[in-house]
């Protein structure tokens, strides 16, 4: 860094696996700040050590008491202060939002040093539509809440991106198959690391694969937008027939149109035939 950093809060993205992804600018900022606020001082201390950087580390997460944020803002008012998370971009399913909000309210400069994030990395690998996507963080761990969140997104015409964990992947895929039938999915795993992989298919295909090869490591789950994949005609009939058990043809057509993204009028015509 040529000149000393101005005071302010520097949001610094760090690698999600591959150390080569720390940008030169991020490294210069991490060297040049007065202190680094981080989620876990051991994790960040280990990262900085690998780059030969010795820094004052201050533990911070969004649930820390209000005093913790105030103390950080007091530093950022007069000196450069970095915020990092354990991996990737701070604030993206990680702490930082409250601190940034408070800094802005206090008139403290906020500077972002962009870099790796699993959401964008996964999107660039999956081959699903990327012109519109919704990042929805982690799905709830309880089955009912998970189904409700997926149902909320049923009508959204965008690729859905969720963070997942290996032990919960099977349940998440099963929920997608049930609540969003006819959607292809992608599982992006261990991104930027030695065993990086990205698999696409139907939820049932991926459940079968990961049933035989239990997944390890960190996972991003992507769900294709409605209508991106045309479900086969028998599957659509089965969905309509199931809906017709408790709904009129028009309601059944609306419900299945919402779930699959198929044309409501065509579904209505088919529902009348099936009735
Ligand atoms: N701030 C990070 C970012 O910008 O991606 C995300 C932090 S969030 C607490 C951790 C989750 O991100 C993991 O459970 C996983 O879903 C996803 N993730 C992080 N690194 C990953 C990687 N290398 N490969 C796949 N998913 C990853």
PDB file of C-alpha atoms and ligand atoms in Angstrom, residues 16-17 39 85 87-94 116-119 138 162-165 188-193 218-220, ligand 1:
ATOM      1  CA  UNK A  16     -13.211 -19.698   1.114  1.00  0.00           C
ATOM      2  CA  UNK A  17     -10.590 -22.400   0.778  1.00  0.00           C
ATOM      3  CA  UNK A  39     -15.341 -13.889  14.364  1.00  0.00           C
ATOM      4  CA  UNK A  85     -15.188 -13.295   8.850  1.00  0.00           C
ATOM      5  CA  UNK A  87     -14.034 -17.250   5.439  1.00  0.00           C
ATOM      6  CA  UNK A  88     -15.370 -15.437   2.407  1.00  0.00           C
ATOM      7  CA  UNK A  89     -17.167 -12.120   2.402  1.00  0.00           C
ATOM      8  CA  UNK A  90     -18.215 -10.651   5.753  1.00  0.00           C
ATOM      9  CA  UNK A  91     -21.995 -10.028   6.135  1.00  0.00           C
ATOM     10  CA  UNK A  92     -22.845 -12.878   3.712  1.00  0.00           C
ATOM     11  CA  UNK A  93     -24.374 -15.313   6.224  1.00  0.00           C
ATOM     12  CA  UNK A  94     -21.768 -13.897   8.585  1.00  0.00           C
ATOM     13  CA  UNK A 116     -14.461 -14.684  -2.630  1.00  0.00           C
ATOM     14  CA  UNK A 117     -17.945 -15.688  -1.608  1.00  0.00           C
ATOM     15  CA  UNK A 118     -19.418 -19.188  -1.887  1.00  0.00           C
ATOM     16  CA  UNK A 119     -22.731 -17.917  -3.285  1.00  0.00           C
ATOM     17  CA  UNK A 138     -29.270 -21.363   5.321  1.00  0.00           C
ATOM     18  CA  UNK A 162     -28.907 -21.796  -0.197  1.00  0.00           C
ATOM     19  CA  UNK A 163     -25.998 -22.552   2.098  1.00  0.00           C
ATOM     20  CA  UNK A 164     -26.109 -26.103   3.452  1.00  0.00           C
ATOM     21  CA  UNK A 165     -24.204 -28.519   5.629  1.00  0.00           C
ATOM     22  CA  UNK A 188     -21.531 -27.254  -5.174  1.00  0.00           C
ATOM     23  CA  UNK A 189     -19.117 -28.635  -2.599  1.00  0.00           C
ATOM     24  CA  UNK A 190     -15.681 -27.745  -1.238  1.00  0.00           C
ATOM     25  CA  UNK A 191     -15.393 -24.774  -3.584  1.00  0.00           C
ATOM     26  CA  UNK A 192     -11.859 -23.637  -4.449  1.00  0.00           C
ATOM     27  CA  UNK A 193     -10.456 -26.604  -2.470  1.00  0.00           C
ATOM     28  CA  UNK A 218     -19.089 -27.195   2.881  1.00  0.00           C
ATOM     29  CA  UNK A 219     -22.010 -27.098   0.494  1.00  0.00           C
ATOM     30  CA  UNK A 220     -24.047 -24.675  -1.601  1.00  0.00           C
TER      31      UNK A 220
HETATM   32  N1  LIG B   1     -19.177 -15.487   4.289  1.00  0.00           N
HETATM   33  C1  LIG B   1     -19.108 -16.734   3.581  1.00  0.00           C
HETATM   34  C2  LIG B   1     -19.229 -16.456   2.057  1.00  0.00           C
HETATM   35  O1  LIG B   1     -19.009 -15.311   1.647  1.00  0.00           O
HETATM   36  O2  LIG B   1     -19.503 -17.377   1.307  1.00  0.00           O
HETATM   37  C3  LIG B   1     -20.182 -17.711   4.035  1.00  0.00           C
HETATM   38  C4  LIG B   1     -20.119 -18.051   5.511  1.00  0.00           C
HETATM   39  S1  LIG B   1     -21.370 -19.162   6.016  1.00  0.00           S
HETATM   40  C5  LIG B   1     -21.212 -19.069   7.771  1.00  0.00           C
HETATM   41  C6  LIG B   1     -20.652 -20.736   5.725  1.00  0.00           C
HETATM   42  C7  LIG B   1     -21.364 -21.499   4.605  1.00  0.00           C
HETATM   43  O3  LIG B   1     -20.933 -20.989   3.354  1.00  0.00           O
HETATM   44  C8  LIG B   1     -21.048 -22.983   4.562  1.00  0.00           C
HETATM   45  O4  LIG B   1     -21.899 -23.727   5.434  1.00  0.00           O
HETATM   46  C9  LIG B   1     -21.320 -23.317   3.110  1.00  0.00           C
HETATM   47  O5  LIG B   1     -22.711 -23.472   2.886  1.00  0.00           O
HETATM   48  C10 LIG B   1     -20.852 -22.026   2.422  1.00  0.00           C
HETATM   49  N2  LIG B   1     -19.437 -22.162   2.040  1.00  0.00           N
HETATM   50  C11 LIG B   1     -18.387 -21.491   2.540  1.00  0.00           C
HETATM   51  N3  LIG B   1     -17.247 -21.882   1.952  1.00  0.00           N
HETATM   52  C12 LIG B   1     -17.583 -22.844   1.052  1.00  0.00           C
HETATM   53  C13 LIG B   1     -16.851 -23.647   0.138  1.00  0.00           C
HETATM   54  N4  LIG B   1     -15.544 -23.546   0.038  1.00  0.00           N
HETATM   55  N5  LIG B   1     -17.546 -24.517  -0.639  1.00  0.00           N
HETATM   56  C14 LIG B   1     -18.878 -24.630  -0.555  1.00  0.00           C
HETATM   57  N6  LIG B   1     -19.621 -23.893   0.306  1.00  0.00           N
HETATM   58  C15 LIG B   1     -18.980 -23.014   1.098  1.00  0.00           C
END
